Short mmCIF file of C-alpha atoms in Angstrom, two decimals:
data_model
loop_
_atom_site.label_atom_id
_atom_site.label_comp_id
_atom_site.label_asym_id
_atom_site.label_seq_id
_atom_site.Cartn_x
_atom_site.Cartn_y
_atom_site.Cartn_z
CA UNK A 1 -121.74 26.58 -47.93
CA UNK A 2 -120.79 30.09 -49.06
CA UNK A 3 -118.06 28.78 -51.38
CA UNK A 4 -120.47 26.26 -52.96
CA UNK A 5 -122.92 29.08 -53.70
CA UNK A 6 -120.29 31.50 -54.98
CA UNK A 7 -118.31 29.16 -57.27
CA UNK A 8 -121.05 28.81 -59.95
CA UNK A 9 -121.48 32.61 -59.98
CA UNK A 10 -117.73 33.16 -60.38
CA UNK A 11 -117.47 30.60 -63.17
CA UNK A 12 -120.42 31.87 -65.19
CA UNK A 13 -119.08 35.44 -65.17
CA UNK A 14 -115.85 34.17 -66.78
CA UNK A 15 -117.60 32.27 -69.57
CA UNK A 16 -118.46 35.40 -71.67
CA UNK A 17 -114.76 36.41 -71.59
CA UNK A 18 -113.74 32.98 -72.86
CA UNK A 19 -116.39 32.87 -75.62
CA UNK A 20 -115.64 36.48 -76.60
CA UNK A 21 -111.95 35.60 -77.05
CA UNK A 22 -112.95 32.70 -79.34
CA UNK A 23 -115.47 34.87 -81.22
CA UNK A 24 -112.87 37.53 -82.03
CA UNK A 25 -110.62 34.91 -83.64
CA UNK A 26 -113.33 33.41 -85.86
CA UNK A 27 -113.66 34.34 -89.50
CA UNK A 28 -116.97 35.93 -90.52
CA UNK A 29 -117.47 33.19 -93.10
CA UNK A 30 -116.88 30.42 -90.54
CA UNK A 31 -119.90 28.14 -89.85
CA UNK A 32 -119.23 28.59 -86.11
CA UNK A 33 -119.40 32.42 -86.32
CA UNK A 34 -123.19 32.80 -85.91
CA UNK A 35 -123.35 30.02 -83.30
CA UNK A 36 -120.63 31.69 -81.25
CA UNK A 37 -122.34 35.07 -81.64
CA UNK A 38 -125.65 33.71 -80.31
CA UNK A 39 -123.84 31.88 -77.48
CA UNK A 40 -122.10 35.09 -76.41
CA UNK A 41 -125.38 37.04 -76.40
CA UNK A 42 -127.07 34.31 -74.33
CA UNK A 43 -124.21 34.18 -71.82
CA UNK A 44 -124.22 37.97 -71.43
CA UNK A 45 -127.97 37.87 -70.77
CA UNK A 46 -127.55 35.11 -68.15
CA UNK A 47 -124.74 37.03 -66.41
CA UNK A 48 -126.91 40.17 -66.36
CA UNK A 49 -129.75 38.16 -64.78
CA UNK A 50 -127.34 36.70 -62.19
CA UNK A 51 -126.02 40.17 -61.33
CA UNK A 52 -129.57 41.48 -61.03
CA UNK A 53 -130.52 38.60 -58.74
CA UNK A 54 -127.43 39.13 -56.57
CA UNK A 55 -128.19 42.87 -56.36
CA UNK A 56 -131.76 42.15 -55.25
CA UNK A 57 -130.53 39.80 -52.52
CA UNK A 58 -128.02 42.39 -51.27
CA UNK A 59 -130.77 45.00 -51.15
CA UNK A 60 -133.07 42.62 -49.28
CA UNK A 61 -130.35 41.86 -46.71
CA UNK A 62 -129.77 45.60 -46.26
CA UNK A 63 -133.51 46.20 -45.76
CA UNK A 64 -133.67 43.39 -43.16
CA UNK A 65 -130.77 44.97 -41.27
CA UNK A 66 -132.36 48.44 -41.35
CA UNK A 67 -135.72 47.08 -40.14
CA UNK A 68 -133.94 45.60 -37.10
CA UNK A 69 -132.30 48.89 -36.06
CA UNK A 70 -135.43 51.08 -36.37
CA UNK A 71 -137.72 51.71 -33.40
CA UNK A 72 -141.28 53.03 -33.90
CA UNK A 73 -142.06 54.52 -30.48
CA UNK A 74 -143.25 58.03 -31.37
CA UNK A 75 -145.35 57.06 -34.41
CA UNK A 76 -147.33 54.15 -35.81
CA UNK A 77 -145.15 51.32 -37.09
CA UNK A 78 -145.26 50.41 -40.79
CA UNK A 79 -144.03 47.27 -42.60
CA UNK A 80 -140.67 48.15 -44.13
CA UNK A 81 -139.75 45.00 -46.07
CA UNK A 82 -140.98 44.93 -49.67
CA UNK A 83 -139.62 43.35 -52.86
CA UNK A 84 -139.90 46.71 -54.67
CA UNK A 85 -138.31 48.84 -51.92
CA UNK A 86 -134.63 49.43 -51.27
CA UNK A 87 -132.37 52.10 -49.79
CA UNK A 88 -131.53 55.06 -52.03
CA UNK A 89 -129.70 57.35 -49.58
CA UNK A 90 -129.13 57.77 -45.86
CA UNK A 91 -127.33 60.33 -43.75
CA UNK A 92 -127.29 62.78 -40.87
CA UNK A 93 -128.51 66.36 -41.32
CA UNK A 94 -128.99 69.31 -39.01
CA UNK A 95 -132.45 70.81 -38.54
CA UNK A 96 -132.25 74.55 -37.89
CA UNK A 97 -135.02 76.74 -36.45
CA UNK A 98 -134.68 80.53 -36.25
CA UNK A 99 -136.66 82.51 -33.65
CA UNK A 100 -137.45 85.85 -35.29
CA UNK A 101 -139.94 86.82 -32.54
CA UNK A 102 -137.42 86.77 -29.69
CA UNK A 103 -136.24 90.16 -28.40
CA UNK A 104 -132.71 91.03 -29.48
CA UNK A 105 -130.20 93.51 -28.15
CA UNK A 106 -128.32 95.73 -30.58
CA UNK A 107 -125.72 93.82 -32.58
CA UNK A 108 -126.94 90.39 -31.49
CA UNK A 109 -127.85 87.84 -34.15
CA UNK A 110 -131.20 86.06 -34.41
CA UNK A 111 -131.65 83.23 -31.93
CA UNK A 112 -131.71 79.74 -33.34
CA UNK A 113 -131.95 76.14 -32.23
CA UNK A 114 -130.58 73.04 -33.90
CA UNK A 115 -131.24 69.33 -33.68
CA UNK A 116 -129.80 66.31 -35.43
CA UNK A 117 -131.92 64.25 -37.83
CA UNK A 118 -130.98 61.00 -39.54
CA UNK A 119 -132.79 60.42 -42.85
CA UNK A 120 -133.45 57.11 -44.59
CA UNK A 121 -134.63 57.58 -48.18
CA UNK A 122 -136.06 54.49 -49.88
CA UNK A 123 -137.44 54.08 -53.40
CA UNK A 124 -140.94 55.06 -52.25
CA UNK A 125 -140.59 56.20 -48.64
CA UNK A 126 -138.78 58.79 -46.49
CA UNK A 127 -138.07 58.14 -42.80
CA UNK A 128 -136.99 60.88 -40.38
CA UNK A 129 -135.23 59.40 -37.37
CA UNK A 130 -133.11 60.32 -34.37
CA UNK A 131 -129.97 58.35 -33.65
CA UNK A 132 -129.96 56.36 -30.39
CA UNK A 133 -126.50 55.20 -29.41
CA UNK A 134 -124.21 53.63 -31.98
CA UNK A 135 -126.69 51.39 -33.77
CA UNK A 136 -130.39 52.09 -33.22
CA UNK A 137 -132.64 54.83 -34.62
CA UNK A 138 -135.95 56.12 -33.29
CA UNK A 139 -138.46 56.98 -36.05
CA UNK A 140 -139.93 60.48 -35.60
CA UNK A 141 -141.92 60.86 -38.82
CA UNK A 142 -142.35 59.35 -42.29
CA UNK A 143 -144.12 59.98 -45.58
CA UNK A 144 -144.27 58.68 -49.18
CA UNK A 145 -141.30 59.84 -51.24
CA UNK A 146 -143.51 61.79 -53.65
CA UNK A 147 -144.98 63.81 -50.76
CA UNK A 148 -141.68 65.69 -50.32
CA UNK A 149 -140.75 69.01 -51.90
CA UNK A 150 -137.31 70.63 -51.61
CA UNK A 151 -135.66 73.91 -52.56
CA UNK A 152 -132.37 75.64 -51.81
CA UNK A 153 -132.73 78.16 -48.97
CA UNK A 154 -129.79 80.30 -50.04
CA UNK A 155 -129.84 83.10 -52.59
CA UNK A 156 -132.20 86.00 -53.17
CA UNK A 157 -134.48 83.97 -55.44
CA UNK A 158 -135.14 81.27 -52.84
CA UNK A 159 -138.10 83.14 -51.31
CA UNK A 160 -137.08 81.85 -47.85
CA UNK A 161 -136.50 84.49 -45.18
CA UNK A 162 -133.17 84.04 -43.38
CA UNK A 163 -131.27 86.28 -40.96
CA UNK A 164 -128.59 88.48 -42.61
CA UNK A 165 -125.81 86.78 -40.66
CA UNK A 166 -125.93 83.00 -40.51
CA UNK A 167 -124.12 81.05 -37.78
CA UNK A 168 -121.17 78.98 -38.97
CA UNK A 169 -123.04 75.74 -38.23
CA UNK A 170 -125.96 76.77 -40.46
CA UNK A 171 -124.46 76.57 -43.93
CA UNK A 172 -125.61 74.72 -47.06
CA UNK A 173 -129.26 75.19 -46.14
CA UNK A 174 -132.25 73.80 -48.00
CA UNK A 175 -135.93 73.70 -47.17
CA UNK A 176 -137.75 70.39 -47.11
CA UNK A 177 -141.55 70.42 -47.09
CA UNK A 178 -143.46 67.26 -46.24
CA UNK A 179 -146.81 67.82 -47.92
CA UNK A 180 -148.50 65.10 -45.88
CA UNK A 181 -146.78 63.17 -43.10
CA UNK A 182 -147.97 60.02 -41.30
CA UNK A 183 -150.51 62.14 -39.38
CA UNK A 184 -151.82 63.85 -42.52
CA UNK A 185 -150.12 67.16 -41.64
CA UNK A 186 -147.84 69.45 -43.64
CA UNK A 187 -144.39 69.98 -42.11
CA UNK A 188 -141.73 72.49 -43.16
CA UNK A 189 -138.14 72.30 -41.98
CA UNK A 190 -134.82 73.97 -42.71
CA UNK A 191 -131.95 71.50 -43.06
CA UNK A 192 -128.19 72.00 -43.10
CA UNK A 193 -125.56 69.68 -44.59
CA UNK A 194 -121.80 69.40 -44.12
CA UNK A 195 -120.99 70.39 -47.70
CA UNK A 196 -122.48 72.00 -50.81
CA UNK A 197 -122.23 68.72 -52.73
CA UNK A 198 -124.12 66.82 -50.01
CA UNK A 199 -126.88 69.43 -50.12
CA UNK A 200 -127.14 69.08 -53.92
CA UNK A 201 -127.22 65.28 -53.67
CA UNK A 202 -130.06 65.33 -51.14
CA UNK A 203 -132.10 67.79 -53.22
CA UNK A 204 -131.54 65.69 -56.37
CA UNK A 205 -132.52 62.47 -54.56
CA UNK A 206 -135.72 64.02 -53.20
CA UNK A 207 -136.75 65.85 -56.39
CA UNK A 208 -138.38 64.12 -59.40
CA UNK A 209 -136.49 64.46 -62.69
CA UNK A 210 -137.62 67.28 -65.03
CA UNK A 211 -137.31 67.09 -68.82
CA UNK A 212 -135.56 69.92 -70.67
CA UNK A 213 -137.99 69.39 -73.57
CA UNK A 214 -141.13 71.56 -73.05
CA UNK A 215 -143.21 69.06 -75.08
CA UNK A 216 -142.26 66.15 -72.83
CA UNK A 217 -142.99 65.22 -69.21
CA UNK A 218 -140.94 62.51 -67.50
CA UNK A 219 -141.92 60.68 -64.31
CA UNK A 220 -139.98 58.54 -61.85
CA UNK A 221 -141.24 55.06 -60.97
CA UNK A 222 -141.91 56.26 -57.41
CA UNK A 223 -143.97 59.27 -58.57
CA UNK A 224 -145.79 58.38 -61.78
CA UNK A 225 -149.42 58.73 -62.86
CA UNK A 226 -151.52 55.66 -63.62
CA UNK A 227 -154.04 55.21 -66.41
CA UNK A 228 -156.65 52.55 -67.08
CA UNK A 229 -157.53 51.36 -70.55
CA UNK A 230 -161.10 52.17 -71.62
CA UNK A 231 -160.72 51.06 -75.26
CA UNK A 232 -158.50 48.16 -76.40
CA UNK A 233 -155.48 49.14 -78.48
CA UNK A 234 -153.70 46.94 -81.04
CA UNK A 235 -150.04 48.02 -81.56
CA UNK A 236 -149.00 49.09 -85.04
CA UNK A 237 -145.25 49.36 -84.31
CA UNK A 238 -142.84 47.04 -82.42
CA UNK A 239 -142.27 49.68 -79.69
CA UNK A 240 -146.00 50.09 -78.95
CA UNK A 241 -147.91 48.52 -76.06
CA UNK A 242 -150.97 46.32 -76.58
CA UNK A 243 -153.83 47.29 -74.28
CA UNK A 244 -156.93 45.40 -73.23
CA UNK A 245 -159.91 46.93 -71.45
CA UNK A 246 -159.25 47.50 -67.71
CA UNK A 247 -155.44 47.22 -68.13
CA UNK A 248 -153.66 49.56 -65.68
CA UNK A 249 -150.43 51.20 -66.85
CA UNK A 250 -147.77 53.20 -64.99
CA UNK A 251 -146.95 56.25 -67.14
CA UNK A 252 -143.27 57.27 -67.29
CA UNK A 253 -143.43 59.77 -70.15
CA UNK A 254 -146.07 62.05 -71.68
CA UNK A 255 -145.72 63.78 -75.04
CA UNK A 256 -147.67 66.85 -76.15
CA UNK A 257 -149.03 65.01 -79.21
CA UNK A 258 -151.09 62.68 -77.00
CA UNK A 259 -148.78 59.65 -76.76
CA UNK A 260 -147.67 58.07 -73.47
CA UNK A 261 -144.86 55.65 -72.64
CA UNK A 262 -145.55 53.29 -69.76
CA UNK A 263 -145.40 49.87 -68.15
CA UNK A 264 -148.34 47.47 -68.02
CA UNK A 265 -148.75 46.41 -64.39
CA UNK A 266 -150.01 42.85 -64.99
CA UNK A 267 -146.84 41.67 -66.76
CA UNK A 268 -144.30 44.53 -66.75
CA UNK A 269 -144.40 44.99 -70.55
CA UNK A 270 -143.30 48.47 -71.60
CA UNK A 271 -144.09 50.58 -74.67
CA UNK A 272 -145.94 53.53 -76.25
CA UNK A 273 -149.71 53.93 -76.52
CA UNK A 274 -152.24 56.69 -77.37
CA UNK A 275 -153.61 58.56 -74.34
CA UNK A 276 -157.06 58.69 -75.98
CA UNK A 277 -157.55 54.98 -75.20
CA UNK A 278 -157.07 55.52 -71.45
CA UNK A 279 -158.36 57.48 -68.47
CA UNK A 280 -156.26 58.65 -65.50
CA UNK A 281 -156.65 56.77 -62.21
CA UNK A 282 -156.69 58.58 -58.86
CA UNK A 283 -153.54 57.37 -57.09
CA UNK A 284 -150.84 58.70 -54.74
CA UNK A 285 -149.24 60.67 -57.61
CA UNK A 286 -152.48 62.62 -58.19
CA UNK A 287 -152.83 63.34 -54.46
CA UNK A 288 -149.25 64.61 -54.20
CA UNK A 289 -149.72 66.71 -57.37
CA UNK A 290 -152.82 68.34 -55.88
CA UNK A 291 -151.00 69.00 -52.59
CA UNK A 292 -148.06 70.56 -54.48
CA UNK A 293 -150.44 72.90 -56.32
CA UNK A 294 -152.09 73.84 -53.03
CA UNK A 295 -148.69 74.47 -51.43
CA UNK A 296 -147.58 76.70 -54.34
CA UNK A 297 -150.78 78.77 -54.00
CA UNK A 298 -150.23 79.15 -50.25
CA UNK A 299 -146.63 80.26 -50.79
CA UNK A 300 -147.65 82.75 -53.52
CA UNK A 301 -150.35 84.18 -51.25
CA UNK A 302 -147.93 84.44 -48.33
CA UNK A 303 -145.31 86.17 -50.51
CA UNK A 304 -147.92 88.67 -51.76
CA UNK A 305 -149.10 89.50 -48.21
CA UNK A 306 -145.52 89.95 -46.98
CA UNK A 307 -144.82 92.28 -49.92
CA UNK A 308 -147.92 94.35 -49.11
CA UNK A 309 -146.89 94.55 -45.45
CA UNK A 310 -143.35 95.69 -46.31
CA UNK A 311 -144.81 98.33 -48.64
CA UNK A 312 -147.03 99.72 -45.87
CA UNK A 313 -144.20 99.77 -43.37
CA UNK A 314 -142.00 101.58 -45.91
CA UNK A 315 -144.63 104.27 -46.56
CA UNK A 316 -145.12 104.79 -42.80
CA UNK A 317 -141.38 105.30 -42.36
CA UNK A 318 -141.45 108.14 -44.89
#
């Protein structure tokens, strides 16, 4: 059965190579030139569609396998299988907790505890699990992907208080903040990776892309605002998006001159449109944005209070 399914796929991927070889040998003035050119473009499109379909099936098989090895004992179970969800990254990290309140003798380092976490990052979801044996994983916590905030914990500019001497097992640290977990709570944790590159890859995977252009804002599909059309818009350029009243659009890019680029939800059509014809919809992106602003204010307030306290302690010492 497998060979019968695979043979058509193998044959169709070879057809563009054959037609391309013929196309390169044709004279531009030949009557077959344009026909061959169109045939090659059509075959390339079909192959791309076949590859996309095969990729989707592989992702679905992977999701089915992951759903079988996850156990929801410590938290409420959620449906994992979705046509728009697939695995982005997975791996084992070390959660480190320092006890700064414990009494220390002279020369002794700060006490710490460590525990192993196994993370599954999907297109729209983050699962925190604990490995059970060789195959199964117990889910400890989860949250939407856009409810996660990360920052490197090393360096003077990090704003994260660490002991002066770190244990050898606590290198490549970064802080991960879950703004709202499955219980609606905020959770902060310090994580350690095996290498600097692995730390960077986790931070990049968990952090939305930021545009270098100050007049442009870019959004990921898993963390984008939504707008609803309040006035119909008729496109004036081929790259613009036609809008009807009540159309809902996922916004992927915002420009300072009032133009948005997005994808119409009802049919997946993509293009540019004026923001003045739409109004923003309250969705998960807006909630996470508000929680991020609240978290930044809390951190700024905490940093200010710690600075005031250090200043008082310094003046008392004098």
